[in-house]
mmCIF file of C-alpha atoms in Angstrom:
data_model
loop_
_atom_site.group_PDB
_atom_site.id
_atom_site.type_symbol
_atom_site.label_atom_id
_atom_site.label_comp_id
_atom_site.label_asym_id
_atom_site.label_seq_id
_atom_site.Cartn_x
_atom_site.Cartn_y
_atom_site.Cartn_z
ATOM 1 C CA MET W 1 129.032 149.490 53.545
ATOM 2 C CA PRO W 2 126.273 151.509 54.825
ATOM 3 C CA GLY W 3 127.766 154.984 55.925
ATOM 4 C CA MET W 4 131.051 154.711 55.406
ATOM 5 C CA SER W 5 133.374 156.082 52.232
ATOM 6 C CA LEU W 6 136.526 154.012 52.417
ATOM 7 C CA GLN W 7 139.966 155.124 50.760
ATOM 8 C CA LEU W 8 143.115 153.040 50.132
ATOM 9 C CA PRO W 9 144.795 153.919 52.864
ATOM 10 C CA SER W 10 167.992 148.575 67.130
ATOM 11 C CA THR W 11 168.305 146.821 70.336
ATOM 12 C CA ARG W 12 168.151 147.251 73.697
ATOM 13 C CA PRO W 13 171.085 145.994 76.329
ATOM 14 C CA LEU W 14 169.499 143.431 78.407
ATOM 15 C CA SER W 15 170.346 145.403 81.781
ATOM 16 C CA HIS W 16 167.478 147.580 80.727
ATOM 17 C CA PHE W 17 165.005 145.382 81.493
ATOM 18 C CA ARG W 18 162.649 145.268 84.635
ATOM 19 C CA TRP W 19 163.607 143.141 87.352
ATOM 20 C CA CYS W 20 160.136 142.594 88.999
ATOM 21 C CA ALA W 21 157.285 141.656 86.515
ATOM 22 C CA ALA W 22 154.628 142.860 89.355
ATOM 23 C CA VAL W 23 155.589 146.271 88.442
ATOM 24 C CA VAL W 24 152.565 148.053 86.863
ATOM 25 C CA LEU W 25 153.550 150.640 84.754
ATOM 26 C CA LEU W 26 151.094 153.728 84.827
ATOM 27 C CA GLY W 27 151.728 156.577 82.362
ATOM 28 C CA CYS W 28 149.759 159.579 81.437
ATOM 29 C CA VAL W 29 147.876 160.100 77.828
ATOM 30 C CA THR W 30 147.879 164.201 77.470
ATOM 31 C CA CYS W 31 145.317 165.564 74.777
ATOM 32 C CA SER W 32 148.706 165.030 72.079
ATOM 33 C CA CYS W 33 150.348 162.132 71.066
ATOM 34 C CA GLU W 34 153.658 163.913 69.967
ATOM 35 C CA GLN W 35 156.538 161.709 71.255
ATOM 36 C CA ALA W 36 158.976 163.327 73.889
ATOM 37 C CA THR W 37 162.414 162.126 74.979
ATOM 38 C CA GLN W 38 161.383 161.397 78.197
ATOM 39 C CA PRO W 39 158.091 161.534 80.042
ATOM 40 C CA PRO W 40 157.624 164.158 83.134
ATOM 41 C CA ALA W 41 158.165 162.558 86.364
ATOM 42 C CA ALA W 42 154.835 163.644 87.511
ATOM 43 C CA ALA W 43 153.383 161.846 84.583
ATOM 44 C CA ARG W 44 154.546 158.662 85.516
ATOM 45 C CA GLU W 45 152.555 158.110 88.671
ATOM 46 C CA VAL W 46 149.039 159.212 86.769
ATOM 47 C CA ALA W 47 146.481 156.538 85.723
ATOM 48 C CA VAL W 48 145.984 156.940 81.695
ATOM 49 C CA ALA W 49 143.217 158.955 81.120
ATOM 50 C CA ALA W 50 141.080 160.308 78.124
ATOM 51 C CA PRO W 51 141.076 163.999 77.370
ATOM 52 C CA ALA W 52 138.280 165.683 79.582
ATOM 53 C CA PRO W 53 135.143 167.289 77.607
ATOM 54 C CA GLU W 54 136.821 170.671 78.317
ATOM 55 C CA ALA W 55 140.349 170.101 77.188
ATOM 56 C CA ASN W 56 138.565 168.158 73.881
ATOM 57 C CA PRO W 57 134.920 168.970 73.109
ATOM 58 C CA TYR W 58 132.853 165.643 72.426
ATOM 59 C CA ALA W 59 130.715 164.878 69.278
ATOM 60 C CA ALA W 60 127.445 163.641 69.264
ATOM 61 C CA THR W 61 126.948 160.150 68.153
ATOM 62 C CA ALA W 62 123.504 160.440 67.149
ATOM 63 C CA GLY W 63 122.834 158.381 64.131
ATOM 64 C CA LEU W 64 126.399 157.081 63.466
ATOM 65 C CA ARG W 65 126.529 152.965 63.115
ATOM 66 C CA LEU W 66 128.749 150.517 64.974
ATOM 67 C CA ASN W 67 131.209 150.644 61.945
ATOM 68 C CA GLN W 68 131.667 154.306 62.205
ATOM 69 C CA LEU W 69 133.341 154.301 65.359
ATOM 70 C CA GLN W 70 137.041 153.995 65.837
ATOM 71 C CA VAL W 71 138.802 153.228 69.401
ATOM 72 C CA ILE W 72 142.152 152.115 70.964
ATOM 73 C CA GLY W 73 142.353 148.680 72.186
ATOM 74 C CA THR W 74 145.330 147.188 74.067
ATOM 75 C CA HIS W 75 147.049 144.259 72.358
ATOM 76 C CA ASN W 76 147.535 141.029 74.988
ATOM 77 C CA SER W 77 145.464 143.380 77.627
ATOM 78 C CA TYR W 78 146.548 141.275 80.682
ATOM 79 C CA HIS W 79 150.252 140.922 80.218
ATOM 80 C CA ILE W 80 152.727 141.934 82.983
ATOM 81 C CA ALA W 81 156.027 141.763 81.401
ATOM 82 C CA PRO W 82 158.514 138.679 82.545
ATOM 83 C CA ASP W 83 161.426 138.852 85.386
ATOM 84 C CA ILE W 84 164.834 139.354 83.607
ATOM 85 C CA PHE W 85 165.828 135.142 83.981
ATOM 86 C CA THR W 86 162.857 134.995 81.848
ATOM 87 C CA TYR W 87 163.595 137.133 79.284
ATOM 88 C CA SER W 88 167.317 135.505 79.049
ATOM 89 C CA LEU W 89 165.757 132.357 78.070
ATOM 90 C CA PHE W 90 164.535 134.218 75.240
ATOM 91 C CA ASP W 91 167.564 135.585 73.861
ATOM 92 C CA SER W 92 166.728 138.207 70.676
ATOM 93 C CA ARG W 93 163.454 137.933 71.375
ATOM 94 C CA ALA W 94 163.381 139.047 74.719
ATOM 95 C CA GLU W 95 162.638 142.817 73.907
ATOM 96 C CA ALA W 96 158.984 141.504 72.450
ATOM 97 C CA LEU W 97 157.706 141.039 75.912
ATOM 98 C CA ASP W 98 158.869 144.262 77.405
ATOM 99 C CA TYR W 99 155.185 145.878 77.989
ATOM 100 C CA THR W 100 152.645 145.625 81.092
ATOM 101 C CA HIS W 101 149.529 146.636 81.199
ATOM 102 C CA GLN W 102 146.827 148.089 83.972
ATOM 103 C CA PRO W 103 144.313 146.154 85.685
ATOM 104 C CA MET W 104 141.296 145.837 83.488
ATOM 105 C CA THR W 105 139.412 148.290 85.373
ATOM 106 C CA ALA W 106 141.902 150.786 85.041
ATOM 107 C CA GLN W 107 142.125 150.498 81.113
ATOM 108 C CA LEU W 108 138.404 150.568 80.976
ATOM 109 C CA ASP W 109 138.948 154.052 83.082
ATOM 110 C CA ALA W 110 141.439 155.226 80.422
ATOM 111 C CA GLY W 111 139.158 154.907 77.708
ATOM 112 C CA ILE W 112 140.066 151.582 76.298
ATOM 113 C CA ARG W 113 137.498 149.957 74.586
ATOM 114 C CA GLY W 114 139.332 147.083 72.586
ATOM 115 C CA PHE W 115 140.465 144.256 74.545
ATOM 116 C CA GLU W 116 142.489 140.974 73.708
ATOM 117 C CA LEU W 117 142.380 137.868 75.858
ATOM 118 C CA ASP W 118 144.679 134.872 75.193
ATOM 119 C CA VAL W 119 142.525 131.916 76.619
ATOM 120 C CA PHE W 120 143.945 128.366 77.533
ATOM 121 C CA VAL W 121 141.598 125.715 78.795
ATOM 122 C CA ASP W 122 142.583 123.984 82.350
ATOM 123 C CA ASP W 123 139.888 121.674 82.487
ATOM 124 C CA ALA W 124 141.472 120.068 85.688
ATOM 125 C CA GLY W 125 142.837 123.196 87.359
ATOM 126 C CA GLY W 126 146.725 123.459 88.095
ATOM 127 C CA ARG W 127 148.031 122.930 84.920
ATOM 128 C CA TYR W 128 149.489 126.422 84.707
ATOM 129 C CA ALA W 129 149.828 126.803 88.522
ATOM 130 C CA HIS W 130 154.010 125.833 88.325
ATOM 131 C CA PRO W 131 155.694 128.926 85.976
ATOM 132 C CA ILE W 132 159.229 129.146 86.346
ATOM 133 C CA SER W 133 161.345 132.228 87.639
ATOM 134 C CA ILE W 134 164.491 133.734 88.419
ATOM 135 C CA VAL W 135 164.062 131.274 91.497
ATOM 136 C CA GLY W 136 163.186 128.293 89.532
ATOM 137 C CA ARG W 137 159.535 126.677 89.473
ATOM 138 C CA TRP W 138 156.936 128.345 92.077
ATOM 139 C CA HIS W 139 153.637 127.762 92.925
ATOM 140 C CA ASP W 140 151.150 130.435 91.692
ATOM 141 C CA ALA W 141 148.154 129.468 93.616
ATOM 142 C CA ARG W 142 146.093 132.075 91.254
ATOM 143 C CA PHE W 143 145.981 129.544 88.653
ATOM 144 C CA ASP W 144 145.262 126.325 90.888
ATOM 145 C CA ALA W 145 141.341 125.891 89.988
ATOM 146 C CA PRO W 146 139.357 124.530 87.157
ATOM 147 C CA GLY W 147 138.533 127.023 84.358
ATOM 148 C CA PHE W 148 139.804 129.250 81.584
ATOM 149 C CA LYS W 149 143.101 130.668 82.316
ATOM 150 C CA VAL W 150 144.554 133.973 80.846
ATOM 151 C CA LEU W 151 148.211 134.023 80.143
ATOM 152 C CA HIS W 152 150.836 134.726 77.527
ATOM 153 C CA ILE W 153 153.358 131.732 77.056
ATOM 154 C CA PRO W 154 152.941 128.819 79.911
ATOM 155 C CA ASP W 155 155.537 129.077 82.569
ATOM 156 C CA MET W 156 157.866 131.443 80.803
ATOM 157 C CA ASP W 157 155.205 134.432 80.013
ATOM 158 C CA GLN W 158 152.477 134.121 81.933
ATOM 159 C CA GLU W 159 152.411 136.792 84.554
ATOM 160 C CA SER W 160 149.046 137.981 84.036
ATOM 161 C CA ILE W 161 146.870 140.891 85.686
ATOM 162 C CA CYS W 162 143.869 138.167 85.879
ATOM 163 C CA PRO W 163 144.935 134.896 85.732
ATOM 164 C CA THR W 164 141.271 133.533 85.262
ATOM 165 C CA LEU W 165 139.104 134.408 82.457
ATOM 166 C CA ALA W 166 136.471 134.712 84.839
ATOM 167 C CA GLY W 167 137.995 137.236 87.255
ATOM 168 C CA CYS W 168 138.658 139.425 83.501
ATOM 169 C CA LEU W 169 135.164 139.063 82.606
ATOM 170 C CA GLN W 170 133.605 140.190 86.330
ATOM 171 C CA ASP W 171 135.927 143.176 86.537
ATOM 172 C CA MET W 172 134.297 144.412 83.264
ATOM 173 C CA ALA W 173 130.903 143.425 83.469
ATOM 174 C CA ALA W 174 131.205 145.425 87.322
ATOM 175 C CA TRP W 175 132.484 148.145 85.649
ATOM 176 C CA SER W 176 130.617 148.328 82.897
ATOM 177 C CA ALA W 177 127.685 148.759 85.093
ATOM 178 C CA LEU W 178 128.880 151.601 87.107
ATOM 179 C CA HIS W 179 129.787 153.467 83.733
ATOM 180 C CA PRO W 180 126.694 151.968 81.084
ATOM 181 C CA GLU W 181 127.330 155.015 78.934
ATOM 182 C CA HIS W 182 130.693 153.933 77.526
ATOM 183 C CA VAL W 183 130.927 152.961 73.657
ATOM 184 C CA PRO W 184 130.565 149.685 72.715
ATOM 185 C CA VAL W 185 133.444 147.488 73.990
ATOM 186 C CA PHE W 186 135.297 145.263 71.786
ATOM 187 C CA VAL W 187 136.747 141.670 73.575
ATOM 188 C CA MET W 188 138.829 139.452 71.388
ATOM 189 C CA LEU W 189 138.989 135.808 73.043
ATOM 190 C CA GLU W 190 142.203 133.991 71.501
ATOM 191 C CA CYS W 191 141.517 130.383 72.134
ATOM 192 C CA VAL W 192 145.046 129.270 72.438
ATOM 193 C CA ALA W 193 146.205 125.388 71.326
ATOM 194 C CA VAL W 194 149.410 126.287 69.778
ATOM 195 C CA ASP W 195 152.588 124.148 71.510
ATOM 196 C CA VAL W 196 155.127 126.450 73.063
ATOM 197 C CA PRO W 197 158.611 126.845 72.386
ATOM 198 C CA SER W 198 160.703 124.477 74.050
ATOM 199 C CA LEU W 199 163.687 125.128 76.154
ATOM 200 C CA PRO W 200 166.917 122.814 77.273
ATOM 201 C CA GLY W 201 166.627 121.698 80.772
ATOM 202 C CA PHE W 202 162.789 122.508 80.941
ATOM 203 C CA ASP W 203 159.916 120.389 80.541
ATOM 204 C CA ILE W 204 157.295 123.057 79.159
ATOM 205 C CA THR W 205 153.669 123.009 79.930
ATOM 206 C CA ASP W 206 151.591 122.314 76.863
ATOM 207 C CA PRO W 207 148.108 123.832 76.317
ATOM 208 C CA GLU W 208 145.123 121.780 76.628
ATOM 209 C CA ARG W 209 143.654 121.355 72.776
ATOM 210 C CA TRP W 210 140.189 123.440 72.484
ATOM 211 C CA GLU W 211 137.165 121.417 71.552
ATOM 212 C CA LEU W 212 133.629 122.167 70.947
ATOM 213 C CA ARG W 213 132.542 121.928 74.123
ATOM 214 C CA HIS W 214 134.795 124.249 75.407
ATOM 215 C CA VAL W 215 133.563 126.999 73.014
ATOM 216 C CA GLU W 216 130.064 126.143 74.139
ATOM 217 C CA GLU W 217 131.445 126.575 78.419
ATOM 218 C CA LEU W 218 132.945 130.008 77.044
ATOM 219 C CA ASP W 219 129.857 130.633 75.573
ATOM 220 C CA ARG W 220 127.870 130.218 79.014
ATOM 221 C CA LEU W 221 130.483 131.719 80.875
ATOM 222 C CA VAL W 222 130.250 135.316 79.258
ATOM 223 C CA GLN W 223 126.317 134.903 79.481
ATOM 224 C CA ALA W 224 126.642 134.060 82.890
ATOM 225 C CA THR W 225 128.429 137.352 83.811
ATOM 226 C CA PHE W 226 126.921 139.901 81.446
ATOM 227 C CA GLY W 227 123.009 140.054 81.608
ATOM 228 C CA PRO W 228 121.681 140.052 78.136
ATOM 229 C CA GLU W 229 121.514 143.753 78.058
ATOM 230 C CA GLN W 230 125.123 144.038 78.195
ATOM 231 C CA LEU W 231 125.827 142.151 74.975
ATOM 232 C CA ILE W 232 125.761 142.449 71.150
ATOM 233 C CA THR W 233 124.993 139.307 70.220
ATOM 234 C CA PRO W 234 124.881 137.873 66.469
ATOM 235 C CA ASP W 235 121.429 137.740 66.805
ATOM 236 C CA ARG W 236 120.815 141.224 67.730
ATOM 237 C CA VAL W 237 122.430 142.149 64.693
ATOM 238 C CA ARG W 238 121.377 139.980 61.782
ATOM 239 C CA GLY W 239 117.570 140.848 62.233
ATOM 240 C CA ASN W 240 115.601 139.394 60.092
ATOM 241 C CA ALA W 241 118.504 139.398 57.306
ATOM 242 C CA ALA W 242 119.414 135.893 55.886
ATOM 243 C CA SER W 243 123.169 136.293 57.615
ATOM 244 C CA LEU W 244 125.249 138.841 59.241
ATOM 245 C CA ARG W 245 126.961 139.910 56.050
ATOM 246 C CA GLU W 246 123.278 140.612 54.684
ATOM 247 C CA ALA W 247 122.499 142.425 57.746
ATOM 248 C CA VAL W 248 125.490 144.931 58.026
ATOM 249 C CA THR W 249 125.676 145.485 54.269
ATOM 250 C CA THR W 250 121.900 146.346 53.906
ATOM 251 C CA VAL W 251 120.299 147.039 57.151
ATOM 252 C CA GLY W 252 124.238 148.261 58.403
ATOM 253 C CA TRP W 253 124.946 147.650 61.984
ATOM 254 C CA PRO W 254 123.235 149.080 64.714
ATOM 255 C CA THR W 255 124.021 152.705 65.583
ATOM 256 C CA ILE W 256 126.508 153.298 68.507
ATOM 257 C CA ASP W 257 123.990 154.876 70.846
ATOM 258 C CA GLU W 258 122.021 151.752 70.333
ATOM 259 C CA LEU W 259 124.693 149.529 71.893
ATOM 260 C CA ARG W 260 126.192 151.841 74.396
ATOM 261 C CA GLY W 261 127.250 149.827 77.391
ATOM 262 C CA LYS W 262 127.004 146.715 76.082
ATOM 263 C CA PHE W 263 130.162 144.533 74.914
ATOM 264 C CA MET W 264 130.588 142.289 71.710
ATOM 265 C CA PHE W 265 132.847 138.876 71.978
ATOM 266 C CA VAL W 266 134.300 137.614 68.969
ATOM 267 C CA ILE W 267 136.490 133.993 69.108
ATOM 268 C CA THR W 268 139.407 133.125 67.863
ATOM 269 C CA VAL W 269 140.391 129.408 67.364
ATOM 270 C CA ASP W 270 141.166 126.545 65.351
ATOM 271 C CA ASP W 271 139.665 126.211 61.796
ATOM 272 C CA HIS W 272 137.702 122.927 62.796
ATOM 273 C CA VAL W 273 136.604 124.283 66.076
ATOM 274 C CA VAL W 274 135.433 127.134 64.621
ATOM 275 C CA ALA W 275 133.604 124.771 62.041
ATOM 276 C CA LYS W 276 131.942 122.953 64.856
ATOM 277 C CA HIS W 277 130.689 125.856 66.372
ATOM 278 C CA LEU W 278 129.464 127.168 62.961
ATOM 279 C CA ALA W 279 127.340 123.523 62.594
ATOM 280 C CA ARG W 280 126.260 123.904 66.153
ATOM 281 C CA HIS W 281 124.902 127.361 65.627
ATOM 282 C CA PRO W 282 124.299 128.240 61.956
ATOM 283 C CA GLY W 283 124.772 131.707 61.076
ATOM 284 C CA LEU W 284 125.992 132.190 64.704
ATOM 285 C CA ARG W 285 122.072 131.685 65.761
ATOM 286 C CA GLY W 286 121.503 131.631 69.842
ATOM 287 C CA THR W 287 125.440 132.227 70.320
ATOM 288 C CA VAL W 288 126.889 135.569 71.979
ATOM 289 C CA LEU W 289 130.419 134.867 70.586
ATOM 290 C CA PHE W 290 131.138 136.451 66.928
ATOM 291 C CA ALA W 291 133.738 134.804 65.356
ATOM 292 C CA ASP W 292 136.753 135.208 63.163
ATOM 293 C CA CYS W 293 135.969 133.320 60.352
ATOM 294 C CA GLY W 294 137.193 134.543 57.477
ATOM 295 C CA ASP W 295 135.900 138.111 55.542
ATOM 296 C CA GLN W 296 134.533 135.727 52.968
ATOM 297 C CA SER W 297 132.409 133.716 54.757
ATOM 298 C CA PRO W 298 128.470 135.010 55.379
ATOM 299 C CA ASP W 299 128.962 134.609 59.025
ATOM 300 C CA GLY W 300 132.616 136.700 59.005
ATOM 301 C CA VAL W 301 131.496 140.255 60.117
ATOM 302 C CA PHE W 302 135.091 140.552 62.514
ATOM 303 C CA CYS W 303 138.465 140.207 60.894
ATOM 304 C CA VAL W 304 141.842 140.411 62.553
ATOM 305 C CA ILE W 305 144.511 142.265 60.114
ATOM 306 C CA ASN W 306 147.490 142.972 62.154
ATOM 307 C CA ASP W 307 149.955 144.503 59.940
ATOM 308 C CA PRO W 308 148.317 148.226 58.531
ATOM 309 C CA SER W 309 151.699 148.387 56.444
ATOM 310 C CA ALA W 310 151.720 145.306 54.385
ATOM 311 C CA ASP W 311 147.807 144.950 54.541
ATOM 312 C CA GLY W 312 146.272 148.750 54.032
ATOM 313 C CA LYS W 313 144.867 147.613 51.070
ATOM 314 C CA ARG W 314 142.678 144.581 52.015
ATOM 315 C CA ILE W 315 142.118 146.314 55.567
ATOM 316 C CA GLY W 316 140.150 149.102 53.240
ATOM 317 C CA GLU W 317 138.811 146.314 51.018
ATOM 318 C CA VAL W 318 137.330 144.064 53.227
ATOM 319 C CA ALA W 319 135.923 147.152 55.500
ATOM 320 C CA ALA W 320 134.195 148.348 52.814
ATOM 321 C CA ARG W 321 132.022 144.877 52.659
ATOM 322 C CA GLY W 322 130.972 146.464 56.367
ATOM 323 C CA VAL W 323 133.675 144.047 58.361
ATOM 324 C CA LEU W 324 134.853 145.060 61.462
ATOM 325 C CA ILE W 325 138.504 145.245 61.747
ATOM 326 C CA ARG W 326 141.175 145.245 64.272
ATOM 327 C CA THR W 327 144.780 146.002 63.484
ATOM 328 C CA ARG W 328 147.464 146.818 65.780
ATOM 329 C CA ALA W 329 149.741 150.182 65.749
ATOM 330 C CA ASP W 330 152.993 148.379 67.159
ATOM 331 C CA GLU W 331 154.431 144.935 67.483
ATOM 332 C CA ASN W 332 157.072 143.274 69.093
ATOM 333 C CA VAL W 333 158.192 146.669 70.748
ATOM 334 C CA VAL W 334 159.777 147.632 67.431
ATOM 335 C CA GLU W 335 158.328 151.064 67.184
ATOM 336 C CA PRO W 336 158.341 151.769 71.006
ATOM 337 C CA LEU W 337 162.545 151.066 70.880
ATOM 338 C CA SER W 338 163.012 153.123 67.291
ATOM 339 C CA GLY W 339 160.298 156.103 68.187
ATOM 340 C CA SER W 340 158.904 155.557 64.813
ATOM 341 C CA THR W 341 155.059 156.461 64.533
ATOM 342 C CA GLU W 342 154.507 155.641 60.910
ATOM 343 C CA ARG W 343 153.016 152.362 61.333
ATOM 344 C CA GLN W 344 150.910 153.989 64.075
ATOM 345 C CA LYS W 345 149.577 156.555 61.525
ATOM 346 C CA GLN W 346 148.793 154.096 58.859
ATOM 347 C CA ALA W 347 146.624 152.344 61.838
ATOM 348 C CA LEU W 348 144.752 154.725 62.781
ATOM 349 C CA ALA W 349 144.371 156.056 59.032
ATOM 350 C CA SER W 350 143.149 152.630 57.567
ATOM 351 C CA GLY W 351 139.465 151.251 57.674
ATOM 352 C CA ALA W 352 140.178 149.768 61.298
ATOM 353 C CA CYS W 353 138.052 150.113 63.933
ATOM 354 C CA ILE W 354 139.630 149.041 66.421
ATOM 355 C CA VAL W 355 143.682 149.882 66.778
ATOM 356 C CA SER W 356 145.460 147.801 69.345
ATOM 357 C CA THR W 357 149.130 148.917 71.362
ATOM 358 C CA ASP W 358 151.094 147.575 73.668
ATOM 359 C CA PHE W 359 151.767 151.515 74.616
ATOM 360 C CA PRO W 360 148.263 153.356 75.389
ATOM 361 C CA ALA W 361 150.425 155.243 77.447
ATOM 362 C CA ALA W 362 154.510 156.211 77.269
ATOM 363 C CA ASP W 363 156.831 153.797 79.464
ATOM 364 C CA PRO W 364 159.189 156.151 80.985
ATOM 365 C CA THR W 365 162.102 153.479 80.586
ATOM 366 C CA MET W 366 161.853 153.981 76.915
ATOM 367 C CA GLU W 367 163.489 157.035 75.804
ATOM 368 C CA SER W 368 161.116 157.232 72.455
ATOM 369 C CA GLY W 369 158.542 158.284 74.803
ATOM 370 C CA TYR W 370 156.226 156.335 72.083
ATOM 371 C CA MET W 371 152.277 156.008 72.777
ATOM 372 C CA THR W 372 149.299 155.483 70.948
ATOM 373 C CA CYS W 373 146.097 157.425 71.223
ATOM 374 C CA MET W 374 144.289 159.573 68.801
ATOM 375 C CA PRO W 375 145.118 162.503 66.998
ATOM 376 C CA GLY W 376 144.771 165.162 69.398
ATOM 377 C CA GLY W 377 144.188 162.650 72.285
ATOM 378 C CA GLY W 378 141.608 160.495 73.120
ATOM 379 C CA THR W 379 140.524 157.154 72.699
ATOM 380 C CA ALA W 380 137.721 157.125 70.996
ATOM 381 C CA ARG W 381 136.594 159.074 67.720
ATOM 382 C CA ILE W 382 134.304 158.928 64.459
ATOM 383 C CA HIS W 383 135.842 156.945 62.126
ATOM 384 C CA PRO W 384 137.892 159.439 59.965
ATOM 385 C CA LEU W 385 137.025 157.814 57.301
ATOM 386 C CA ALA W 386 132.888 157.630 57.705
ATOM 387 C CA ASN W 387 131.265 159.207 55.586
ATOM 388 C CA ASP W 388 129.729 161.953 57.962
ATOM 389 C CA PRO W 389 130.717 165.626 58.291
ATOM 390 C CA ARG W 390 131.774 164.541 61.769
ATOM 391 C CA ALA W 391 134.578 161.970 60.467
ATOM 392 C CA GLY W 392 137.662 162.036 62.646
ATOM 393 C CA GLN W 393 135.848 164.002 65.642
ATOM 394 C CA SER W 394 136.720 162.643 69.072
ATOM 395 C CA ILE W 395 133.559 161.080 71.259
ATOM 396 C CA LYS W 396 133.228 160.352 74.894
ATOM 397 C CA PRO W 397 134.365 156.822 75.202
#
């Protein structure tokens, strides 16, 4: 890969859970990721913020390629923790849902540069407009209109900071227009089409199936929301090469500075739908959507490898082939409950360019004070494995 030298890299009582799903947690990223037993009271009311240049001078990014960037992202970036009644339906699985993210623009202000949105088809509208709550089913008019919806699990865990995909994207595009020098932002669109868990006494809403026409509609929505100057496209990355893989392993990815102010959209969807999308757009030509289609594909230049502990070696090997990788610093709230930062350290030391977390700021209700940021603070840096003397230095997000 041009320019990159890679190396191998307890249970809480239910009464702890929040009663109100709509409360948005506000934390504070300081210039240190050391865990605290209890964040100071003032920090709980301050939005997450990247360190100021005076506190942590930023390195220049001239000449650095996109795969020499490492950023902090959020997992299920839209998620709001459900209420205690919904938790009780999940029994032992409840704790895995106990995290809440800030609005999209607040996350972007904080320096978050990787997002994951679970996207559901809703052709007719209203399919997800009657979720289950502590008072039974209720009407949530935000889900009434036809179009793509953003949520986690229908009926049971669907509180979302932006219920419609159009709304999520509009917020991002508007923020970007006001901050045109930001480093590239990665947005994973997970096209959800799986059956949801069954619960006795409840008729749970199953998602609509994704078809090729929905991916085409998704493509049009992204293009209608973002101007061409705001998008990193497969055609731009490929250039005159025969494939995306050939482009990134010979010419290399475009530079970070060339891509400032831009977004890269990646879809993950059923294999048969990806196959149809690639058939419609051979080599991903004529589409703005990259696809997680496997690291062996000539079109596969973005790959999700979530577990840096079990798959650290694979992350290094795949990254060495020019592939951008997203991994996770924590999962199912295990690390925040235990206070362990081992997986987080493995993620940050791996070849991954996007390190996602459920906790970009500490949750004041958790004793560990767990949070994920770059060593020394901040949310973006030159990749620590970059073959460059600036490797590991913080950059302005």
